[in-house]
Coordinates of C-alpha atoms and ligand atoms in Angstrom, one line a residue:
M1 CA 6.6 21.2 -122.7
C2 CA 8.1 17.9 -123.4
G3 CA 5.7 15.0 -123.1
I4 CA 6.5 11.8 -121.2
V5 CA 4.8 8.4 -121.1
G6 CA 5.5 5.0 -119.6
V7 CA 3.7 1.7 -120.0
L8 CA 3.9 -1.6 -118.1
G9 CA 1.7 -3.6 -120.5
K10 CA 0.6 -7.1 -121.4
H11 CA 1.4 -6.6 -125.1
E12 CA 4.3 -5.2 -127.2
V13 CA 4.6 -1.7 -125.9
A14 CA 6.4 0.2 -128.7
P15 CA 3.3 0.9 -130.8
I16 CA 1.4 1.9 -127.6
L17 CA 4.1 4.3 -126.6
V18 CA 4.2 5.9 -130.0
E19 CA 0.4 6.2 -130.0
A20 CA 0.6 8.0 -126.6
L21 CA 3.4 10.2 -127.8
K22 CA 1.2 11.3 -130.8
R23 CA -1.2 12.6 -128.3
L24 CA 1.5 14.4 -126.4
E25 CA 3.3 15.8 -129.5
Y26 CA 1.7 19.2 -128.9
R27 CA 4.1 19.5 -125.9
G28 CA 7.2 19.5 -128.1
Y29 CA 8.4 18.1 -131.4
D30 CA 12.2 18.6 -131.6
S31 CA 12.9 14.9 -131.2
A32 CA 11.2 11.8 -129.9
G33 CA 12.3 8.5 -128.4
I34 CA 11.4 5.3 -126.6
A35 CA 13.1 2.8 -124.4
T36 CA 11.9 -0.7 -123.6
I37 CA 12.9 -3.8 -121.6
N38 CA 12.8 -7.0 -123.5
N39 CA 13.9 -10.2 -121.7
G40 CA 15.4 -8.0 -119.1
V41 CA 17.5 -6.0 -121.6
L42 CA 17.2 -2.3 -121.9
D43 CA 17.3 -0.7 -125.4
R44 CA 16.1 2.5 -127.0
R45 CA 15.3 4.2 -130.3
R46 CA 15.4 7.9 -130.9
A47 CA 14.9 10.3 -133.8
V48 CA 15.3 14.0 -134.4
G49 CA 12.3 16.0 -135.5
K50 CA 8.7 15.0 -135.6
L51 CA 7.4 11.8 -134.1
V52 CA 6.8 10.4 -137.6
N53 CA 10.6 10.1 -137.9
L54 CA 10.7 7.8 -134.8
S55 CA 7.8 5.7 -136.2
D56 CA 9.7 5.3 -139.5
L57 CA 12.8 4.3 -137.6
L58 CA 10.9 1.7 -135.6
V59 CA 9.7 0.1 -138.9
H60 CA 13.3 -0.6 -139.8
E61 CA 14.7 -1.1 -136.3
P62 CA 11.8 -2.5 -134.2
L63 CA 12.0 -2.5 -130.4
A64 CA 10.4 -5.4 -128.6
G65 CA 9.3 -5.5 -125.0
K66 CA 6.2 -5.1 -122.8
S67 CA 7.5 -2.3 -120.6
G68 CA 8.8 1.0 -121.8
I69 CA 9.0 4.8 -121.5
G70 CA 8.8 7.5 -124.2
H71 CA 9.4 11.2 -124.7
T72 CA 8.7 14.0 -127.1
R73 CA 11.1 16.9 -126.7
W74 CA 10.9 20.7 -126.6
A75 CA 14.6 21.5 -126.2
T76 CA 15.8 23.4 -123.2
H77 CA 19.4 22.4 -122.6
G78 CA 21.2 21.3 -125.8
A79 CA 20.3 21.5 -129.4
P80 CA 17.6 19.2 -130.9
T81 CA 20.1 16.6 -131.9
L82 CA 19.9 12.8 -131.8
N83 CA 22.4 12.7 -129.0
N84 CA 20.3 15.1 -126.9
A85 CA 17.1 13.2 -127.5
H86 CA 15.4 11.3 -124.7
P87 CA 15.3 8.7 -123.2
H88 CA 18.7 9.3 -121.8
R89 CA 20.7 6.3 -120.8
A90 CA 23.5 5.6 -118.3
G91 CA 24.3 1.9 -118.0
A92 CA 21.3 0.1 -116.7
V93 CA 19.1 3.3 -116.3
A94 CA 16.9 5.1 -118.9
V95 CA 15.2 8.3 -118.0
V96 CA 12.6 10.6 -119.6
H97 CA 12.2 14.1 -118.3
N98 CA 10.0 17.1 -118.6
G99 CA 11.3 20.3 -117.0
I100 CA 14.6 21.8 -116.0
I101 CA 17.1 20.5 -113.5
E102 CA 18.4 23.8 -112.2
N103 CA 21.4 22.4 -110.3
F104 CA 22.6 20.3 -113.2
R105 CA 25.9 22.2 -113.6
E106 CA 26.8 21.4 -110.0
L107 CA 25.8 17.8 -110.4
R108 CA 27.8 17.5 -113.6
A109 CA 30.8 18.9 -111.9
E110 CA 30.4 16.3 -109.1
L111 CA 30.0 13.5 -111.6
A112 CA 32.9 14.7 -113.7
A113 CA 35.1 14.8 -110.5
D114 CA 34.2 11.1 -110.2
G115 CA 35.6 10.5 -113.6
I116 CA 32.2 10.1 -115.3
D117 CA 31.9 11.1 -119.0
F118 CA 29.0 12.9 -120.6
Q119 CA 27.5 12.0 -123.9
T120 CA 25.0 14.9 -124.2
D121 CA 24.5 18.6 -123.6
T122 CA 21.4 18.0 -121.6
D123 CA 20.5 18.5 -117.9
T124 CA 18.6 15.2 -118.0
E125 CA 21.7 13.0 -118.6
T126 CA 22.9 14.0 -115.1
V127 CA 19.7 12.3 -113.7
A128 CA 20.5 9.0 -115.5
L129 CA 24.2 9.2 -114.5
L130 CA 23.4 9.9 -110.8
A131 CA 20.9 7.0 -110.7
E132 CA 23.5 4.7 -112.3
R133 CA 26.1 5.8 -109.7
F134 CA 23.7 4.9 -106.9
L135 CA 23.0 1.5 -108.5
N136 CA 26.8 0.9 -108.9
R137 CA 27.1 1.6 -105.2
G138 CA 24.7 -1.2 -104.4
E139 CA 21.4 0.6 -104.1
T140 CA 18.2 -1.1 -105.3
P141 CA 16.7 0.5 -108.4
V142 CA 14.0 2.1 -106.2
E143 CA 16.5 3.5 -103.7
A144 CA 18.8 4.7 -106.5
A145 CA 15.9 6.6 -108.1
M146 CA 14.8 8.1 -104.8
K147 CA 18.3 9.2 -103.8
T148 CA 18.7 10.7 -107.3
I149 CA 15.4 12.6 -107.0
D150 CA 16.5 13.9 -103.6
R151 CA 19.5 15.5 -105.3
L152 CA 17.5 17.4 -107.9
E153 CA 16.5 21.1 -107.9
G154 CA 14.2 22.7 -110.3
A155 CA 11.0 21.6 -112.0
F156 CA 10.5 18.1 -113.3
A157 CA 8.4 15.2 -114.2
L158 CA 10.5 12.0 -114.5
A159 CA 10.1 8.4 -115.4
F160 CA 12.9 5.8 -114.9
L161 CA 13.2 2.4 -116.4
V162 CA 15.9 0.0 -115.1
E163 CA 17.5 -2.9 -117.0
G164 CA 16.4 -6.2 -115.5
E165 CA 13.3 -4.7 -114.0
D166 CA 10.5 -5.7 -116.4
D167 CA 7.7 -4.8 -114.0
L168 CA 8.8 -1.5 -112.6
I169 CA 8.6 2.2 -113.6
I170 CA 9.6 4.9 -111.1
A171 CA 8.1 8.3 -111.6
A172 CA 8.3 11.6 -109.9
R173 CA 6.8 15.1 -110.1
R174 CA 7.9 18.4 -108.9
G175 CA 6.6 21.4 -110.8
S176 CA 5.6 19.5 -113.9
P177 CA 2.4 17.5 -114.1
L178 CA 2.2 13.7 -114.1
A179 CA -0.8 11.4 -114.2
I180 CA -0.8 7.6 -113.4
G181 CA -3.3 5.5 -115.4
H182 CA -4.7 2.3 -113.9
G183 CA -5.3 -0.5 -116.5
D184 CA -6.5 -4.1 -116.2
G185 CA -3.2 -5.8 -115.2
E186 CA -1.4 -2.8 -116.8
M187 CA -0.2 0.5 -115.4
Y188 CA 0.7 3.7 -117.2
V189 CA 2.2 7.1 -116.6
G190 CA 1.9 10.2 -118.7
S191 CA 2.3 14.0 -118.7
D192 CA -1.5 14.2 -118.9
A193 CA -4.6 12.1 -119.0
I194 CA -5.0 12.9 -122.8
A195 CA -2.0 10.7 -123.5
L196 CA -3.6 7.8 -121.6
A197 CA -7.2 8.4 -122.8
P198 CA -7.4 5.3 -125.2
L199 CA -5.8 3.1 -122.5
T200 CA -7.8 4.0 -119.4
D201 CA -10.0 6.6 -117.8
R202 CA -8.9 5.7 -114.3
I203 CA -6.4 8.3 -113.3
T204 CA -4.4 9.2 -110.2
Y205 CA -2.8 12.7 -110.3
L206 CA 0.5 12.9 -108.5
E207 CA 0.7 15.8 -106.1
E208 CA 3.7 18.2 -105.9
G209 CA 6.8 16.3 -104.7
D210 CA 5.2 12.8 -105.1
R211 CA 7.2 9.8 -106.3
A212 CA 5.4 6.7 -107.7
L213 CA 6.5 3.1 -107.9
L214 CA 4.5 1.4 -110.6
T215 CA 4.1 -2.3 -111.3
R216 CA 1.5 -3.9 -113.6
T217 CA -0.8 -4.5 -110.6
T218 CA 0.3 -2.0 -107.9
L219 CA 0.9 1.7 -107.4
E220 CA 2.8 2.9 -104.4
I221 CA 3.0 6.7 -103.9
R222 CA 5.4 8.4 -101.5
D223 CA 5.4 12.1 -100.7
A224 CA 8.4 14.4 -100.9
K225 CA 9.4 13.3 -97.4
G226 CA 9.2 9.6 -98.3
A227 CA 6.0 8.8 -96.4
Q228 CA 3.6 6.5 -98.2
V229 CA 0.5 8.4 -99.1
S230 CA -2.8 7.6 -100.9
R231 CA -4.0 9.7 -103.8
P232 CA -7.5 9.2 -105.2
V233 CA -8.3 7.3 -108.4
K234 CA -10.5 9.5 -110.5
T235 CA -12.6 8.7 -113.5
V236 CA -11.4 11.2 -116.2
R237 CA -13.5 10.9 -119.3
I238 CA -11.6 12.3 -122.2
D239 CA -13.2 11.5 -125.5
S240 CA -10.4 9.7 -127.4
A241 CA -11.7 11.5 -130.5
S242 CA -10.8 14.9 -128.9
A243 CA -7.2 14.3 -129.9
D244 CA -8.4 13.7 -133.6
K245 CA -8.8 16.3 -136.2
A246 CA -12.4 15.2 -137.0
G247 CA -12.0 15.7 -140.7
H248 CA -10.3 19.1 -140.4
K249 CA -6.9 19.7 -141.9
H250 CA -5.5 21.0 -138.7
F251 CA -6.3 20.9 -135.0
M252 CA -6.4 24.7 -135.1
A253 CA -9.1 24.7 -137.8
K254 CA -11.1 22.2 -135.8
E255 CA -10.8 24.2 -132.6
I256 CA -11.8 27.5 -134.4
A257 CA -14.8 25.7 -135.8
E258 CA -15.7 24.2 -132.4
Q259 CA -16.2 27.6 -130.8
P260 CA -19.9 28.0 -131.1
A261 CA -20.4 24.6 -129.4
V262 CA -17.9 24.9 -126.6
L263 CA -18.9 28.5 -125.8
S264 CA -22.5 27.4 -125.6
D265 CA -21.4 24.7 -123.1
A266 CA -19.4 27.3 -121.1
I267 CA -22.4 29.7 -121.1
R268 CA -24.8 26.8 -120.0
H269 CA -22.6 26.1 -117.0
Y270 CA -22.5 29.6 -115.7
L271 CA -25.9 31.1 -116.8
P272 CA -28.8 28.9 -115.5
A273 CA -31.6 28.5 -118.1
N274 CA -34.5 30.9 -117.7
E275 CA -32.7 33.1 -115.1
D276 CA -30.8 36.3 -115.5
S277 CA -28.2 35.4 -112.9
V278 CA -24.7 33.9 -112.7
R279 CA -24.0 30.5 -111.1
L280 CA -20.5 29.9 -110.0
P281 CA -19.2 26.5 -108.9
G282 CA -18.6 25.6 -105.2
E283 CA -18.9 28.5 -102.7
G284 CA -18.5 31.0 -105.5
I285 CA -17.4 34.5 -104.6
D286 CA -19.2 37.7 -103.4
F287 CA -17.5 40.7 -105.0
A288 CA -19.3 43.2 -102.8
G289 CA -16.3 43.8 -100.5
V290 CA -13.5 43.4 -103.1
Q291 CA -11.3 46.4 -103.3
R292 CA -9.0 45.4 -106.1
L293 CA -8.4 42.7 -108.6
T294 CA -5.0 41.4 -109.7
L295 CA -5.1 39.4 -113.0
V296 CA -2.1 37.4 -113.9
A297 CA -1.3 35.2 -116.9
C298 CA 0.9 34.6 -119.9
G299 CA 0.5 35.0 -123.7
T300 CA -3.0 34.6 -125.0
A301 CA -4.3 34.2 -121.5
Y302 CA -2.7 37.5 -120.6
Y303 CA -4.6 39.2 -123.4
A304 CA -7.8 37.6 -122.1
C305 CA -6.9 39.3 -118.8
L306 CA -6.3 42.7 -120.5
T307 CA -9.8 42.4 -122.0
A308 CA -11.3 41.5 -118.7
K309 CA -9.8 44.7 -117.1
Y310 CA -12.2 46.7 -119.3
W311 CA -15.1 44.6 -118.2
F312 CA -14.4 44.6 -114.5
E313 CA -13.6 48.3 -114.4
Q314 CA -16.4 49.5 -116.6
L315 CA -19.2 47.2 -115.5
A316 CA -18.3 46.4 -111.9
R317 CA -16.2 49.5 -111.0
I318 CA -13.4 47.4 -109.5
P319 CA -9.9 48.7 -110.0
V320 CA -7.9 46.1 -111.9
E321 CA -4.2 45.4 -112.3
V322 CA -3.1 43.1 -115.0
D323 CA 0.3 41.5 -115.1
I324 CA 2.5 39.1 -117.1
A325 CA 3.2 36.2 -114.8
S326 CA 6.9 36.1 -115.4
E327 CA 7.3 39.7 -114.4
F328 CA 4.8 39.6 -111.5
R329 CA 6.4 36.7 -109.8
Y330 CA 9.8 38.4 -109.4
R331 CA 8.6 42.0 -108.9
E332 CA 7.1 41.0 -105.5
P333 CA 4.2 43.5 -105.8
P334 CA 2.4 44.5 -102.6
L335 CA -1.2 43.2 -102.4
P336 CA -3.3 45.6 -100.4
A337 CA -6.1 44.2 -98.2
G338 CA -9.2 43.4 -100.1
T339 CA -7.3 42.2 -103.2
V340 CA -8.5 39.2 -105.0
A341 CA -6.0 37.5 -107.3
L342 CA -7.2 35.8 -110.5
F343 CA -5.0 33.6 -112.7
V344 CA -5.9 32.6 -116.2
S345 CA -4.4 29.5 -117.9
Q346 CA -5.6 27.1 -120.4
S347 CA -3.3 24.3 -119.3
G348 CA -3.3 25.2 -115.7
E349 CA 0.3 24.2 -115.6
T350 CA 2.2 27.3 -116.9
A351 CA 5.2 27.5 -114.6
D352 CA 5.3 31.3 -114.3
T353 CA 1.5 31.6 -113.7
L354 CA 1.7 28.9 -111.0
A355 CA 4.6 30.6 -109.3
A356 CA 2.7 33.9 -109.4
L357 CA -0.3 32.2 -107.8
R358 CA 2.0 30.7 -105.1
Y359 CA 3.4 34.2 -104.4
C360 CA -0.2 35.4 -103.8
K361 CA -1.0 32.7 -101.3
G362 CA -1.5 34.2 -97.8
K363 CA -1.3 37.8 -99.3
A364 CA -4.5 38.0 -101.4
D365 CA -7.9 37.6 -99.8
R366 CA -9.0 35.0 -102.3
I367 CA -7.2 33.1 -105.2
L368 CA -9.4 32.5 -108.2
S369 CA -8.4 30.8 -111.4
V370 CA -10.0 30.5 -114.9
I371 CA -8.6 27.2 -116.3
N372 CA -9.4 24.6 -118.9
V373 CA -8.0 21.6 -117.1
P374 CA -9.9 21.1 -113.8
E375 CA -7.2 18.7 -112.4
S376 CA -4.3 21.1 -113.2
S377 CA -2.0 22.5 -110.5
I378 CA -3.4 26.0 -110.9
A379 CA -6.9 24.8 -110.4
R380 CA -6.0 22.7 -107.4
E381 CA -4.1 25.4 -105.7
S382 CA -6.8 28.0 -106.1
D383 CA -9.6 28.8 -103.6
L384 CA -12.0 28.8 -106.5
A385 CA -11.3 27.3 -109.9
L386 CA -13.6 28.3 -112.8
P387 CA -13.4 25.9 -115.7
I388 CA -13.9 27.3 -119.2
H389 CA -15.3 24.1 -120.7
A390 CA -13.4 24.5 -123.9
G391 CA -12.5 20.7 -124.2
V392 CA -9.1 19.5 -125.1
E393 CA -7.1 22.1 -127.0
I394 CA -4.3 20.5 -129.1
G395 CA -3.3 23.2 -131.6
V396 CA -0.3 25.1 -130.2
A397 CA -1.9 28.4 -131.0
S398 CA -4.7 28.9 -128.6
T399 CA -8.1 29.7 -130.1
K400 CA -11.2 28.2 -128.5
A401 CA -9.6 28.5 -125.0
F402 CA -9.2 32.2 -125.6
T403 CA -12.8 32.8 -126.5
C404 CA -14.0 30.6 -123.6
Q405 CA -11.6 32.4 -121.2
L406 CA -13.2 35.7 -122.4
T407 CA -16.7 34.3 -121.9
V408 CA -16.1 33.1 -118.4
L409 CA -14.3 36.4 -117.5
L410 CA -17.2 38.5 -118.8
I411 CA -19.7 36.3 -116.8
L412 CA -17.5 36.9 -113.7
A413 CA -17.5 40.6 -114.4
L414 CA -21.3 40.6 -114.7
K415 CA -21.5 38.7 -111.3
A416 CA -19.2 41.4 -109.8
A417 CA -21.3 44.2 -111.2
A418 CA -24.5 42.6 -109.8
D419 CA -22.9 41.9 -106.4
R420 CA -21.7 45.5 -106.1
G421 CA -25.0 47.0 -107.2
E422 CA -23.3 48.6 -110.2
M423 CA -25.7 47.0 -112.8
T424 CA -29.4 47.2 -112.9
P425 CA -31.3 43.9 -113.3
E426 CA -32.3 45.2 -116.8
A427 CA -28.7 45.8 -117.8
L428 CA -27.7 42.4 -116.4
A429 CA -30.6 40.7 -118.4
D430 CA -29.4 42.6 -121.5
H431 CA -25.8 41.3 -121.2
V432 CA -27.0 37.8 -120.3
A433 CA -29.2 37.8 -123.4
A434 CA -26.3 38.9 -125.5
L435 CA -24.2 36.1 -124.2
R436 CA -26.8 33.5 -124.9
G437 CA -27.0 34.7 -128.5
L438 CA -23.2 34.5 -128.8
P439 CA -22.9 30.9 -130.1
H440 CA -25.3 31.8 -132.9
L441 CA -23.3 34.9 -133.8
L442 CA -20.1 32.9 -133.8
N443 CA -21.6 30.6 -136.4
A444 CA -22.3 33.6 -138.5
A445 CA -18.8 35.0 -137.9
L446 CA -17.3 31.7 -139.1
E447 CA -18.9 32.4 -142.5
C448 CA -16.3 35.0 -143.1
D449 CA -13.8 32.2 -143.8
G450 CA -13.9 32.8 -147.6
A451 CA -13.3 36.5 -147.3
V452 CA -10.5 35.9 -144.8
R453 CA -8.9 33.4 -147.1
G454 CA -8.6 36.0 -149.8
A455 CA -7.3 38.6 -147.5
A456 CA -4.7 36.1 -146.1
Q457 CA -3.4 35.4 -149.6
R458 CA -2.5 39.0 -149.9
L459 CA -1.3 39.4 -146.3
S460 CA 1.1 36.5 -146.7
A461 CA 3.4 38.6 -148.9
A462 CA 3.9 41.1 -146.1
R463 CA 7.0 41.3 -144.0
D464 CA 5.4 43.2 -141.2
V465 CA 1.8 43.7 -140.2
L466 CA 0.3 46.2 -137.7
F467 CA -2.9 45.6 -135.8
L468 CA -4.9 48.5 -134.3
G469 CA -7.9 48.6 -131.9
R470 CA -9.4 50.8 -129.3
G471 CA -11.0 49.9 -126.0
L472 CA -12.0 46.3 -125.9
M473 CA -10.6 45.9 -129.4
Y474 CA -7.1 46.8 -128.2
P475 CA -6.3 43.5 -126.3
L476 CA -7.8 41.7 -129.3
A477 CA -5.5 43.5 -131.6
L478 CA -2.6 42.2 -129.4
E479 CA -4.0 38.7 -129.6
G480 CA -4.4 39.0 -133.4
A481 CA -0.8 40.0 -133.8
L482 CA 0.4 37.2 -131.6
K483 CA -1.6 34.6 -133.5
L484 CA -0.2 35.9 -136.8
K485 CA 3.4 35.9 -135.7
E486 CA 3.3 32.6 -134.0
I487 CA 2.0 30.5 -136.9
S488 CA 2.9 32.5 -140.0
Y489 CA 6.2 33.9 -138.7
I490 CA 5.3 37.3 -140.1
H491 CA 6.4 40.1 -137.8
A492 CA 3.2 41.6 -136.3
E493 CA 2.7 44.3 -133.7
A494 CA -0.4 45.7 -132.1
Y495 CA -1.1 49.2 -130.9
A496 CA -3.9 51.0 -129.2
A497 CA -5.2 53.0 -132.2
G498 CA -4.8 56.3 -130.3
E499 CA -1.2 55.5 -129.5
L500 CA -0.2 55.2 -133.2
K501 CA 0.8 58.8 -133.7
H502 CA 3.1 58.7 -130.7
G503 CA 5.7 56.7 -132.6
P504 CA 4.6 53.7 -134.6
I505 CA 3.1 55.8 -137.4
A506 CA 6.7 56.2 -138.6
L507 CA 6.5 52.6 -139.8
I508 CA 3.6 53.2 -142.1
D509 CA 4.3 53.1 -145.9
S510 CA 2.7 51.4 -148.9
E511 CA 4.3 48.1 -147.9
M512 CA 2.6 48.0 -144.5
P513 CA -0.7 46.2 -144.1
V514 CA -2.6 47.5 -141.1
V515 CA -5.5 45.4 -139.7
V516 CA -8.0 47.6 -138.0
M517 CA -10.6 46.0 -135.7
A518 CA -13.5 48.3 -135.2
P519 CA -17.1 47.3 -134.6
K520 CA -19.5 50.3 -135.0
D521 CA -19.5 51.1 -131.3
A522 CA -19.0 54.3 -129.2
L523 CA -15.3 54.4 -130.1
F524 CA -15.7 53.7 -133.8
D525 CA -15.3 57.2 -135.0
K526 CA -12.1 57.6 -133.1
T527 CA -10.6 54.4 -134.5
I528 CA -11.6 55.4 -138.0
S529 CA -9.8 58.7 -137.6
N530 CA -6.7 56.8 -136.7
M531 CA -7.3 54.5 -139.7
Q532 CA -7.5 57.6 -142.0
E533 CA -4.1 58.7 -140.6
V534 CA -2.7 55.4 -141.8
M535 CA -4.3 55.7 -145.2
A536 CA -3.1 59.2 -145.6
R537 CA 0.4 57.7 -145.4
E538 CA -0.3 55.0 -148.0
G539 CA -0.8 52.3 -145.4
K540 CA -2.9 49.4 -146.6
V541 CA -5.9 48.9 -144.4
L542 CA -7.8 45.7 -143.8
L543 CA -10.9 46.8 -141.9
I544 CA -12.8 44.3 -139.8
S545 CA -16.1 45.8 -138.8
D546 CA -19.9 45.2 -139.1
A547 CA -22.0 46.2 -142.1
A548 CA -22.9 49.6 -140.5
G549 CA -19.2 50.3 -139.8
L550 CA -18.1 49.3 -143.3
A551 CA -20.9 51.4 -144.9
E552 CA -19.4 54.4 -143.2
A553 CA -15.7 53.8 -143.6
Q554 CA -15.1 51.6 -146.7
E555 CA -13.8 54.3 -149.0
G556 CA -10.1 53.9 -149.7
I557 CA -9.5 50.8 -147.7
W558 CA -7.5 47.9 -149.1
M559 CA -9.7 45.0 -147.9
S560 CA -12.6 44.4 -145.5
I561 CA -14.1 41.6 -143.5
T562 CA -17.7 41.8 -142.4
M563 CA -18.8 40.7 -138.9
P564 CA -22.4 40.4 -137.6
R565 CA -23.7 43.2 -135.5
V566 CA -22.9 42.4 -131.8
H567 CA -23.5 43.8 -128.3
P568 CA -20.4 46.1 -127.7
A569 CA -19.5 44.2 -124.5
I570 CA -19.1 40.9 -126.2
A571 CA -17.5 42.1 -129.4
P572 CA -14.0 40.9 -128.6
I573 CA -15.2 37.4 -128.3
L574 CA -16.8 37.5 -131.7
Y575 CA -14.0 39.4 -133.4
A576 CA -11.5 36.8 -132.2
V577 CA -12.8 34.6 -135.0
P578 CA -11.6 36.7 -137.9
A579 CA -8.3 37.3 -136.1
Q580 CA -7.8 33.5 -135.7
L581 CA -8.8 32.8 -139.2
L582 CA -6.6 35.5 -140.6
A583 CA -3.6 33.9 -138.9
Y584 CA -4.6 30.4 -139.9
H585 CA -5.1 31.2 -143.6
T586 CA -2.0 33.3 -143.8
A587 CA 0.0 30.5 -142.3
I588 CA -1.6 28.1 -144.9
A589 CA -0.7 30.5 -147.7
K590 CA 2.9 30.6 -146.5
G591 CA 3.0 26.8 -146.0
T592 CA 4.1 26.9 -142.4
D593 CA 3.3 24.1 -139.9
V594 CA 0.1 25.5 -138.4
D595 CA -0.4 23.0 -135.5
Q596 CA 3.3 22.7 -134.6
P597 CA 4.9 26.1 -135.3
R598 CA 8.6 26.3 -135.0
N599 CA 10.2 26.8 -131.5
L600 CA 6.8 26.6 -129.8
A601 CA 5.1 24.1 -127.6
K602 CA 1.9 24.0 -125.6
S603 CA 1.8 23.9 -121.8
V604 CA 4.9 25.9 -120.9
T605 CA 6.1 24.1 -117.7
V606 CA 9.5 25.8 -117.6
E607 CA 10.3 29.4 -116.8
Ligands
F6R701 C1 -0.6 31.5 -127.8 C2 -0.6 30.6 -126.7 C3 0.3 31.0 -125.5 C4 -0.5 30.6 -124.2 C5 0.5 30.8 -123.0 C6 -0.2 30.5 -121.7 O1 -1.4 31.0 -128.8 O2 -1.2 29.6 -126.7 O3 0.6 32.3 -125.5 O4 -1.6 31.4 -124.1 O5 1.6 30.0 -123.1 O6 -0.6 29.2 -121.6 P1 -1.7 28.8 -120.6 O7 -3.0 29.4 -120.9 O8 -1.7 27.3 -120.7 O9 -1.2 29.2 -119.2

């Protein structure tokens, strides 16, 4: 949420900043801007809307200089206007910020009492104004920045540029991630290593509370108390191409298509070849004595947790509680002895999930996480972090991360079942074999693209859509509805199929498409009965099932999509594909912006 970048370079920096911002645009696209120092003089360019508007502006109004900072915004305080676009400037200071300054009202009041005027509605402007006030009181740029940071409450990643200081960027992180890149006579800072990937693979991740003083050849890091600290330089290999669409029209299409390959990678990491056992990284975990699991996440990752509840309870007989991170963190739930807390997050930086994890520290027996970014805060603060190996996910609507999260969670549930003696070696081997066959099945599932395209054309005329599923298909119905609403802006809801008649059935009429997700499994007949109830009320049913299911239940339905036959336990992973494609093609049919849907951004680092 908001991307920031800074470069102390050897060459003109504006195109480098814009290129880096392109790779951060998934974090917000309400406005973008850069500031540079040229011959000691600070100047900036900003534009409302997508980054392309800033690029166009720079063609007509270029910005020279070899040092600079840049920002792509997801608005928190203040509308997405030019005035509110970053970098914010106060006299000699320019600042870019990701996060929220929670005490900004108090700081504004203090500055206003000093007779200082405000040009914007943002919390960030107070940071620039505070730093300028310290400069005016005779502090050095570094001290002005440090004293400013000391005054801030909330979550932030910041980068300061100061007029006259051609070889200095001051950066700080608290709550929001920040990576420093080491170049050859150059130094960089960015919200993540992806932004810096074409520039360097030598990365230092700042720790919570760190401040960094960058010059082209040196990096000094101070911790929150001001003590100099050393943080390791890691080689982080991110294929520059992973931020490209690789011939696809959208990142979302590319990421849906990548699923067989990335899942195969994830499976290879956890299921050693020629063995029917699960291998976890590091010390792993023995579930034998675990009394209870608490799973916490947000959005799509939360639906992955809801699915995992079925697996852990049915296969491993562990009682599971699942919670939305933003509720969990303030509810202060008791965690009885024997509780293991597990956090699921693609980015590993989601503010609420991180806060929930911190709440569990010292209360839960172990803290596990299932993450996509191994260097993320959630990974680093867990006792055991399990990477999902999905590769960089750029599309704002999560796709491949979801199926990889499901895969790792199922593997973990199998390990739990084996540890607790709840699964025979034969049953384990059966599940492992099914998982190994999953990439192949996903390839087959992707072939439904043509059928989904046709269905999506018709769905795109709907105002509301209902998704129904039972058992493992219920969380997937929730995920299908979320995908559809976030990128096509069609109102969509999901219900457990058996819950329909307790209220939502009142919504059914001939205008209401209902997507029913029902493989031919033990619950199929029950779901189909609920589907009949919908059709009896003229509801238009789109049934997603396998050939056997469709052969039994095709009569009277509006449309169908055929899935390959699949082991019931892994069905939600496979059926995620048509759910994703349905949202994708409906969005295309409606002409919405698939990769950058309105109001959304990836990596939600604010509450
Ligand atoms: C939806 C989506 C979001 C994220 C949620 C959590 O497509 O992507 O709902 O799943 O913001 O993000 P992470 O997994 O990064 O914690």
